[in-house]
Amino acid sequence: MASGDIKGFYRQKKKHQKGGISKSVSASASKKKKPSKSGGGATLGATDPQTPALFAHGAFDLTDDYGEDEERLRQFDMDMRYGPCIGLTRLQRWERASSMGLHPPADLRNLLTRASGPKSPDLECLWEGRV
Amino acid sequence: MKVDVEMGGGSPKLLERKQAVYRNLDERYEIHGETYKGQQYSHIYFTRLHYMRNLLYSLVPKWKPNLPVNTVLGLEEEKECIIVGTIYKHMKLKPSILDEYSKERSKVPLAKPHNFVHPDDHLILEDESGRVKLAGSLLDPSAFVTGIVVAVHGKETSEGKFFVLDMLEAGLPPQIDQPPSSTEDKYVVFVSGLSIGSSTFNPLQFQLLVDHITGHLGDENEQTFASQIVHFIIAGNSVQILQGLLNGQTIAPRDQSTLTEPIKELDILLNQLAAAMPVDIMPGPSDPANFSLPQQPLNRCLFPGASAYNTFISCTNPHQFELDDIQFLGTSGQNIDDLFKYSEAKNKLEFMERTLRWRHLVPTAPNTLGCYPFTDKDPFLVESCPHVYFVGNQDKYETTLLQGSDNQSVRLICIPKFCETGVAVMLNLRNLECHSLSFSTGLNV
């Protein structure tokens, strides 16, 4: 999918845009009030002439462009056993769960500590900057 | 530790002040460089529920061994089971910030009642999965407050409420064994509510106290008695600054001294005390410290004279320490005063007993009493039972010895406000017996 191109073009990070207008270089990003990952179907205000829908064989790609690691971390955020996720970074929440004896999966911690590069999962929880 | 040398009456006899080994355990109440990142209170409730629930799960098999333990969402109708959760008390009269915006403003009484208990209050049990109303006449809502974690045995009714058949509190925590009683008497003096700067403060009265315990008053017997005092605790509300000065308006330079006078006066008195014996000062609701619990120690810059002594220790509120291996735990009164506003008991000592049985020092925080939104711990959980539990700024001096089911024995002390009563409390470390020291400056005896 050409959405890989668009993702590199926008480079949006949630934590810089807590509900405000972002300072990102891309013009269409500055029109949006809420940060959102690019490449999701027919995004409003997108200046890209070719929407990804044309490349997804006619079906809208409704999943945001994040990897399997991010999906696992989102499941970790939503898991009730480890307590509320808002207000803590994912790593802090993992450390808290670990010290409370809840045995969170150890590989999640590796994902969070090794985070680097454009494909890395977000260090903040799913709702950071959105609520 | 400085050893103070007192001169006896006319003869040059030297009386040495006794000493006790002191260990400050306030670290759990100190905010070590925590930065507030906008988190809410859900975390503190989560850690509280998690700790208490694990505790209660370990006690449930001994209490009712054959019943299943469920979460609130897993309740089935007419099936007896046990659920563990945090109590929320719905109170009709509890003041809400939203009342200011209500359309029917006349309904809100202008004079606030001291106690918000109402016969219509009801209890709700809550855990991460959901909440359920507690029905039945076993639990009297006036004895409970929001924020405590209990286990209840009962069954769900057709209305969706949980009919309570029995309830289990955590009970007194385990206690470290008291050291074998020594042969000598050593005393600790507690005082609170000095309120220097208020209209009720009588400088002569406090000066009498200071002179008495530093050994400058009385004959040889009195001085011998005073030399057995090993520690002095001030449990909050040492200063009171005129409310009118604190409303945000700029104060004229000539009035600025009224802000600092009380603290300077306190420093002079603390100087005399610190020169004689170890002094612990705790902040209270009217002291220049942070508002929300745990209150951080009063800044040493406020006491330029007294802080030069290594016997002067500025402590947190709540305050936890050890003297000769006897565990002490105490607050400046906010926890008990808040319980008094939102629940009923026959006296303040009963509130104190309840906080120990619930194993939580300030159950109403953060609901009605401000506290810092910790994310990874709840520092007010009482993990080990103290030997002495004191609360300052109460109306009168009360004390009792509380016995637990597991051989625990706690001396509960309510320290009265010194500015109103002139009473300080003395505790004998040998046998944990308490008596009051009363000072009066009235001319009519």
XYZ file of C-alpha atoms in Angstrom:
576
model
C 0.000 0.000 0.000
C 1.168 3.470 -0.728
C 0.045 4.460 2.747
C 3.547 3.723 3.865
C 4.595 6.825 1.958
C 1.949 8.974 3.578
C 2.938 7.852 7.043
C 6.504 8.948 6.447
C 5.245 12.210 5.017
C 3.093 13.183 8.004
C 5.218 11.961 10.941
C 2.594 12.705 13.544
C 3.313 11.924 17.158
C 0.421 12.061 19.651
C 2.276 13.548 22.551
C 3.125 16.800 20.821
C -0.442 17.521 20.015
C -2.560 17.475 23.099
C -5.709 18.523 21.317
C -4.049 21.583 19.829
C -3.005 22.434 16.324
C 0.210 20.667 15.491
C 3.333 22.330 14.231
C 4.092 19.541 11.836
C 5.413 20.492 8.443
C 2.592 18.983 6.480
C -0.159 21.468 5.632
C -3.052 19.084 6.005
C -1.955 18.087 9.464
C -2.239 21.674 10.611
C -5.842 21.806 9.519
C -6.790 18.963 11.829
C -7.542 19.710 15.458
C -7.169 16.175 16.700
C -4.069 14.154 15.945
C -4.718 11.003 14.017
C -2.616 8.496 12.211
C -2.655 8.921 8.497
C -3.710 6.424 5.893
C -7.111 5.641 7.254
C -9.554 5.611 4.387
C -10.961 8.915 3.260
C -9.374 11.333 5.721
C -10.763 14.836 5.796
C -8.510 17.543 4.572
C -6.018 15.207 3.008
C -4.208 16.875 0.218
C -2.929 13.626 -1.143
C -4.677 13.140 -4.494
C -4.707 9.403 -4.363
C -6.532 8.053 -1.322
C -5.350 4.711 -0.060
C -8.801 3.286 -0.748
C -7.860 3.014 -4.384
C -5.014 0.808 -3.398
C -6.907 -1.418 -0.995
C -8.874 -3.143 -3.714
C -11.950 -1.006 -3.217
C -12.391 -1.674 0.494
C -11.708 0.993 3.103
C -8.800 0.205 5.317
C -10.246 1.086 8.707
C -7.344 0.033 10.848
C -4.861 2.773 11.545
C -1.428 2.077 10.313
C 0.107 0.495 13.353
C 1.865 -2.757 13.756
C 1.219 -5.869 15.732
C 3.372 -4.584 18.593
C 1.205 -1.524 18.994
C -1.867 -3.740 18.940
C -0.471 -5.825 21.776
C 0.347 -2.712 23.758
C -3.150 -1.391 23.229
C -4.526 -4.628 24.601
C -2.223 -4.136 27.584
C -3.617 -0.608 28.048
C -7.170 -1.859 27.996
C -6.605 -4.788 30.338
C -8.537 -4.103 33.533
C -6.315 -6.279 35.655
C -3.462 -3.793 35.588
C -5.552 -0.816 36.586
C -6.278 2.480 34.862
C -3.992 3.429 31.982
C -4.541 7.186 31.701
C -2.003 9.374 33.438
C 0.907 6.961 33.238
C 3.342 6.071 30.510
C 3.065 2.455 29.403
C 6.408 1.636 30.914
C 5.423 3.129 34.288
C 2.233 1.104 34.206
C 4.163 -2.046 33.383
C 6.567 -1.389 36.295
C 3.664 -0.745 38.625
C 1.909 -3.955 37.548
C 5.139 -5.859 38.010
C 5.781 -4.524 41.511
C 2.202 -5.344 42.499
C 2.827 -8.954 41.548
C 0.471 -9.031 38.568
C 3.063 -10.592 36.199
C 2.557 -8.539 33.055
C 4.110 -10.163 29.962
C 7.848 -9.515 30.029
C 8.181 -9.046 26.275
C 5.985 -5.934 26.442
C 8.621 -4.336 28.590
C 11.252 -5.126 25.985
C 9.091 -3.511 23.332
C 8.812 -0.355 25.397
C 12.437 -0.072 26.405
C 13.769 -0.833 22.953
C 11.462 1.742 21.379
C 13.293 3.642 18.686
C 12.836 4.503 15.031
C 9.741 5.246 12.997
C 8.118 1.854 13.380
C 8.318 1.864 17.173
C 5.206 1.549 19.323
C 4.001 4.540 21.279
C 5.383 4.990 24.768
C 2.251 6.741 26.001
C -1.045 5.007 26.501
C -3.750 4.815 23.880
C -5.731 7.745 25.228
C -2.855 10.139 25.786
C -3.645 13.469 24.198
C -7.059 12.264 23.088
C -9.112 12.639 26.275
C 21.667 13.305 70.919
C 22.332 16.277 73.077
C 22.335 15.584 76.735
C 20.801 18.345 78.715
C 22.098 19.076 82.146
C 19.653 20.454 84.666
C 20.622 22.072 87.901
C 18.648 20.924 90.920
C 17.168 23.316 93.515
C 19.797 24.957 95.674
C 22.305 22.108 95.813
C 24.632 21.658 92.809
C 23.182 18.270 91.852
C 23.216 17.494 88.149
C 20.184 15.778 86.698
C 20.709 14.222 83.323
C 17.835 13.942 80.926
C 17.110 10.427 79.833
C 17.345 9.467 76.191
C 15.505 7.100 73.945
C 16.581 5.675 70.612
C 14.607 7.481 67.930
C 14.043 6.310 64.382
C 12.055 8.404 61.931
C 9.875 6.370 59.555
C 8.347 9.239 57.572
C 9.843 8.223 54.260
C 6.613 6.702 52.980
C 4.840 10.039 53.434
C 7.438 12.190 51.750
C 6.958 13.238 48.161
C 10.330 12.342 46.691
C 10.562 14.477 43.596
C 7.255 13.203 42.253
C 6.062 15.378 39.424
C 2.381 15.754 38.763
C 1.636 14.694 35.202
C -2.083 15.297 35.216
C -3.085 11.907 36.582
C -6.391 11.402 38.324
C -7.323 9.617 41.517
C -8.264 6.321 39.883
C -4.746 5.035 40.464
C -4.781 5.506 44.211
C -8.117 3.709 44.439
C -6.792 0.922 42.246
C -3.716 0.335 44.403
C -5.830 0.515 47.547
C -8.334 -2.022 46.225
C -5.597 -4.327 44.964
C -3.716 -4.398 48.285
C -6.803 -4.717 50.478
C -8.453 -7.255 48.203
C -5.436 -9.559 48.313
C -5.490 -9.201 52.076
C -9.197 -9.966 52.328
C -8.936 -12.905 49.933
C -6.435 -14.430 52.349
C -8.823 -13.908 55.266
C -12.000 -15.136 53.545
C -11.237 -18.891 53.705
C -11.032 -18.703 57.501
C -14.189 -16.625 57.711
C -16.507 -18.527 55.356
C -14.642 -21.395 53.793
C -17.317 -22.847 51.542
C -18.566 -19.846 49.665
C -17.414 -18.801 46.199
C -15.771 -15.432 45.749
C -17.028 -13.368 42.820
C -16.478 -10.039 41.172
C -19.406 -7.642 40.980
C -20.007 -8.434 37.332
C -20.001 -12.142 38.045
C -22.939 -11.980 40.448
C -25.772 -14.394 39.820
C -29.229 -13.911 41.173
C -30.108 -15.734 44.388
C -26.705 -17.326 44.564
C -24.877 -16.768 47.864
C -21.336 -15.600 47.418
C -18.705 -13.209 48.695
C -17.650 -10.048 46.944
C -14.814 -7.689 47.811
C -14.829 -4.067 46.812
C -14.557 -0.416 47.804
C -17.497 1.120 49.623
C -19.066 4.230 48.197
C -21.555 5.980 50.446
C -24.148 7.993 48.636
C -24.904 10.950 50.884
C -27.794 13.292 50.328
C -26.315 16.158 52.301
C -22.758 15.895 51.038
C -21.820 19.274 49.609
C -21.121 19.160 45.914
C -19.409 21.804 43.860
C -22.222 21.460 41.353
C -24.709 22.853 43.863
C -23.418 26.290 43.008
C -24.773 25.834 39.513
C -28.090 24.263 40.411
C -31.200 26.136 39.341
C -32.891 25.864 42.708
C -30.361 27.752 44.723
C -32.685 28.212 47.659
C -32.463 24.518 48.460
C -28.829 24.795 49.408
C -28.556 25.868 53.030
C -26.171 28.720 53.606
C -25.009 27.438 56.957
C -23.073 24.210 56.515
C -24.003 21.477 58.949
C -21.139 19.939 60.858
C -22.223 16.463 60.092
C -23.566 15.365 56.732
C -25.102 12.079 57.802
C -28.715 11.562 56.768
C -31.023 8.592 57.309
C -31.374 8.188 53.524
C -27.667 7.484 52.950
C -26.984 4.158 51.326
C -23.919 2.096 50.531
C -22.665 0.861 47.188
C -19.895 -1.670 46.680
C -17.605 -1.137 43.738
C -14.743 -2.957 42.046
C -13.178 -2.665 38.578
C -15.978 -4.589 36.929
C -18.956 -2.712 38.316
C -20.885 -1.490 41.278
C -23.841 -2.828 43.198
C -26.124 -1.300 45.824
C -25.971 -2.940 49.217
C -29.335 -3.740 50.737
C -30.376 -5.247 54.015
C -30.300 -3.984 57.563
C -27.020 -5.517 58.678
C -24.839 -2.628 57.558
C -25.642 0.743 59.068
C -24.512 3.374 56.572
C -23.793 5.893 59.313
C -20.857 3.798 60.489
C -19.184 3.639 57.076
C -17.499 6.076 54.727
C -16.507 6.083 51.083
C -13.118 4.576 50.460
C -12.883 1.545 52.721
C -12.459 -1.928 51.276
C -14.502 -4.757 52.775
C -15.722 -8.233 51.933
C -19.471 -8.863 52.014
C -21.338 -12.113 52.048
C -24.813 -12.134 50.581
C -26.773 -12.679 47.416
C -28.103 -10.665 44.552
C -31.802 -9.898 44.728
C -34.221 -9.675 41.826
C -33.997 -5.875 41.972
C -30.313 -6.046 41.195
C -29.222 -5.088 44.703
C -26.938 -7.162 46.877
C -28.615 -8.332 50.061
C -25.958 -8.411 52.765
C -25.877 -11.337 55.185
C -22.464 -10.702 56.724
C -19.462 -8.434 56.389
C -15.752 -8.815 56.976
C -13.320 -6.002 57.694
C -9.592 -6.548 57.508
C -9.208 -6.091 61.243
C -6.173 -4.831 63.122
C -2.941 -5.442 61.245
C -0.256 -7.670 62.752
C 1.871 -5.969 65.357
C 5.582 -6.231 65.973
C 6.067 -7.521 69.486
C 6.581 -4.855 72.047
C 10.066 -4.840 73.509
C 10.272 -6.267 77.032
C 9.306 -3.517 79.448
C 12.265 -1.730 80.942
C 12.550 -0.828 84.575
C 12.831 2.907 84.148
C 10.089 5.402 83.407
C 10.543 7.419 80.253
C 7.937 9.900 79.138
C 6.832 11.352 75.824
C 4.879 14.605 75.835
C 2.275 15.324 73.145
C 0.757 18.710 72.502
C -1.261 20.091 69.603
C -3.290 23.120 68.560
C -1.016 25.781 70.024
C -2.520 28.236 67.503
C 0.067 30.936 68.031
C -1.277 34.065 66.396
C -4.887 33.394 67.214
C -6.902 35.228 69.813
C -7.130 32.169 72.044
C -3.383 31.710 72.367
C -2.095 32.484 75.842
C 1.684 32.910 75.700
C 2.083 32.474 79.426
C 0.355 29.121 79.344
C 2.698 27.669 76.756
C 5.696 29.245 78.430
C 4.658 27.445 81.622
C 4.631 24.182 79.706
C 8.035 24.827 78.206
C 9.526 25.827 81.543
C 8.059 22.834 83.282
C 9.358 20.242 80.909
C 12.756 21.843 80.500
C 13.105 21.683 84.242
C 13.142 25.366 85.056
C 10.176 25.122 87.376
C 9.454 23.265 90.547
C 11.513 21.585 93.216
C 13.824 18.627 92.905
C 10.997 16.133 92.562
C 9.448 18.034 89.726
C 12.782 18.394 88.025
C 13.537 14.709 88.364
C 10.204 14.051 86.804
C 10.950 16.483 83.989
C 14.315 14.866 83.337
C 12.520 11.653 82.456
C 10.856 13.237 79.455
C 12.669 11.941 76.396
C 10.696 13.373 73.479
C 8.277 16.162 72.667
C 5.742 15.940 69.841
C 3.766 18.872 68.481
C 0.877 17.424 66.514
C -0.157 20.219 64.193
C -1.804 23.649 64.186
C 1.091 25.414 65.845
C 0.338 28.707 64.123
C -2.801 30.400 63.066
C -2.598 33.240 60.609
C -5.499 35.676 60.493
C -7.904 34.488 57.810
C -8.449 38.006 56.581
C -4.846 38.265 55.446
C -5.079 35.205 53.273
C -7.742 36.292 50.822
C -5.345 37.108 48.018
C -5.116 40.862 48.370
C -1.761 42.573 48.691
C -0.843 43.347 52.245
C 0.501 46.737 53.184
C 4.091 46.652 54.459
C 3.008 47.604 57.949
C 0.651 44.611 58.028
C 3.196 42.161 56.697
C 4.632 41.674 60.129
C 1.328 40.209 61.290
C 1.966 37.375 58.845
C 5.359 36.521 60.223
C 4.889 37.335 63.917
C 3.267 34.008 64.852
C 5.990 31.964 63.207
C 8.740 34.016 64.802
C 7.135 33.557 68.176
C 6.877 29.818 67.567
C 10.534 29.720 66.620
C 11.555 31.345 69.885
C 9.572 28.800 71.880
C 10.852 25.898 69.798
C 14.358 27.158 70.352
C 13.912 26.766 74.101
C 12.452 23.320 73.656
C 14.993 22.061 71.142
C 17.813 23.136 73.433
C 16.427 20.799 76.072
C 15.200 17.699 74.261
C 14.307 16.212 70.859
C 11.270 17.940 69.373
C 9.131 16.687 66.471
C 6.851 19.231 64.835
C 4.090 18.090 62.502
C 2.133 20.372 60.175
C -1.606 20.722 60.653
C -4.495 22.192 58.697
C -3.691 25.770 59.728
C 0.091 25.585 59.394
C 2.078 26.973 56.448
C 2.416 23.644 54.709
C 0.685 22.081 51.706
C -3.019 21.457 52.020
C -3.378 17.931 50.702
C -2.237 14.904 52.634
C 0.453 13.767 53.165
C 1.501 17.180 54.385
C 5.192 17.734 53.861
C 7.472 18.829 56.705
C 7.434 22.512 57.607
C 10.343 24.205 55.917
C 13.401 24.625 58.093
C 13.735 28.229 56.924
C 10.664 29.044 59.004
C 12.611 28.189 62.132
C 16.024 29.789 61.828
C 16.662 29.510 65.532
C 15.353 26.057 66.277
C 16.678 24.352 63.152
C 20.224 24.984 64.297
C 19.716 22.204 66.812
C 19.943 18.617 65.696
C 17.206 17.802 68.195
C 14.715 19.731 66.101
C 12.949 17.481 63.596
C 10.350 18.746 61.148
C 8.019 15.853 60.261
C 5.301 14.950 57.815
C 1.642 14.579 58.642
C 0.901 11.632 59.119
C 3.973 10.947 61.223
C 5.445 7.558 61.945
C 8.424 6.881 64.175
C 9.978 4.505 66.652
C 11.190 5.263 70.169
C 13.067 2.474 71.934
C 11.448 0.029 69.472
C 7.928 1.184 70.309
C 6.007 2.020 67.108
C 4.204 5.359 67.003
C 1.788 6.557 64.356
C -0.150 9.803 64.428
C -1.845 12.577 62.508
C -2.777 16.182 63.146
C -6.466 15.335 63.175
C -7.669 15.789 59.584
C -8.452 12.096 59.151
C -10.606 11.818 62.264
C -12.281 15.185 61.747
C -13.298 14.132 58.268
C -14.696 10.836 59.567
C -16.621 12.866 62.104
C -18.198 14.893 59.319
C -19.273 11.922 57.236
C -20.093 9.199 59.724
C -21.154 8.685 63.319
C -19.566 7.036 66.317
C -19.881 7.366 70.052
C -16.562 9.181 70.435
C -13.380 10.069 68.548
C -11.620 7.000 69.905
C -14.111 4.846 68.076
C -13.227 6.575 64.811
C -9.570 5.870 65.519
C -10.344 2.242 66.200
C -12.241 2.016 62.928
C -9.331 3.382 60.901
C -7.141 0.661 62.361
C -9.705 -2.046 61.710
C -10.079 -0.865 58.140
C -6.268 -0.739 57.958
C -6.429 2.677 56.369
C -5.368 5.890 58.065
C -7.388 8.287 55.919
C -10.207 6.345 54.248
C -12.044 9.453 53.085
C -9.062 10.644 51.027
C -9.289 11.534 48.159
C -13.096 11.667 48.246
C -13.655 14.436 50.783
C -10.149 15.064 52.083
C -7.481 16.273 49.714
C -4.554 14.024 48.981
C -1.836 13.742 46.355
C -2.816 11.526 43.403
C -0.209 8.823 43.773
C 0.003 6.457 40.832
C 1.800 3.488 42.284
C 1.031 3.335 45.976
C -1.369 4.332 48.715
C 0.860 5.450 51.600
C -2.017 5.637 54.083
C -2.496 1.887 54.264
C -1.613 0.671 57.730
C 0.514 -2.398 57.194
C 1.684 -2.985 60.724
C -0.154 -2.081 63.875
C 1.475 0.710 65.899
C 1.846 0.507 69.657
C 0.746 4.101 70.084
C -1.718 5.823 67.752
C -2.289 9.536 68.386
C -4.485 12.176 66.790
C -4.074 15.893 67.423
C -6.373 18.900 67.556
C -9.303 17.202 69.165
C -11.799 18.764 71.513
C -10.858 16.868 74.609
C -8.288 14.483 75.985
C -9.359 10.852 75.603
C -7.408 7.669 75.711
C -7.959 3.938 75.734
C -6.075 0.706 75.236
C -7.355 -1.193 72.239
C -6.932 -4.952 72.217
C -6.855 -6.871 68.974
C -7.805 -10.447 68.219
C -4.225 -11.386 67.481
C -2.657 -10.128 70.726
C -2.274 -6.619 69.409
C -2.425 -3.847 71.950
C -2.606 -0.194 70.904
C -2.720 2.909 73.036
C -5.134 5.342 71.342
C -4.682 8.988 72.296
C -6.764 12.031 71.389
C -4.650 15.117 72.018
C -6.748 18.185 72.834
C -6.169 21.656 71.443
C -3.767 23.367 73.815
C -5.021 26.891 73.129
C -8.509 25.934 74.304
C -7.835 23.413 77.058
C -4.299 24.007 78.305
C -3.832 20.247 78.386
C -0.809 18.300 77.164
C -0.564 14.510 77.244
C 2.208 12.450 78.819
C 2.836 8.855 77.849
C 5.005 6.490 79.863
C 7.064 4.308 77.535
C 7.477 1.630 80.162
C 3.828 0.593 80.346
C 2.128 2.817 77.723
C 0.062 4.538 80.381
C -1.158 8.008 79.693
C -2.017 10.988 81.802
C -2.724 14.629 81.174
C -0.674 17.671 82.105
C -2.840 20.659 82.639
C -1.651 24.277 82.687
C -3.696 27.183 83.806
C -2.888 30.843 84.197
C -6.149 31.924 85.720
C -5.851 33.913 88.901
C -8.977 32.426 90.438
C -8.074 28.902 91.480
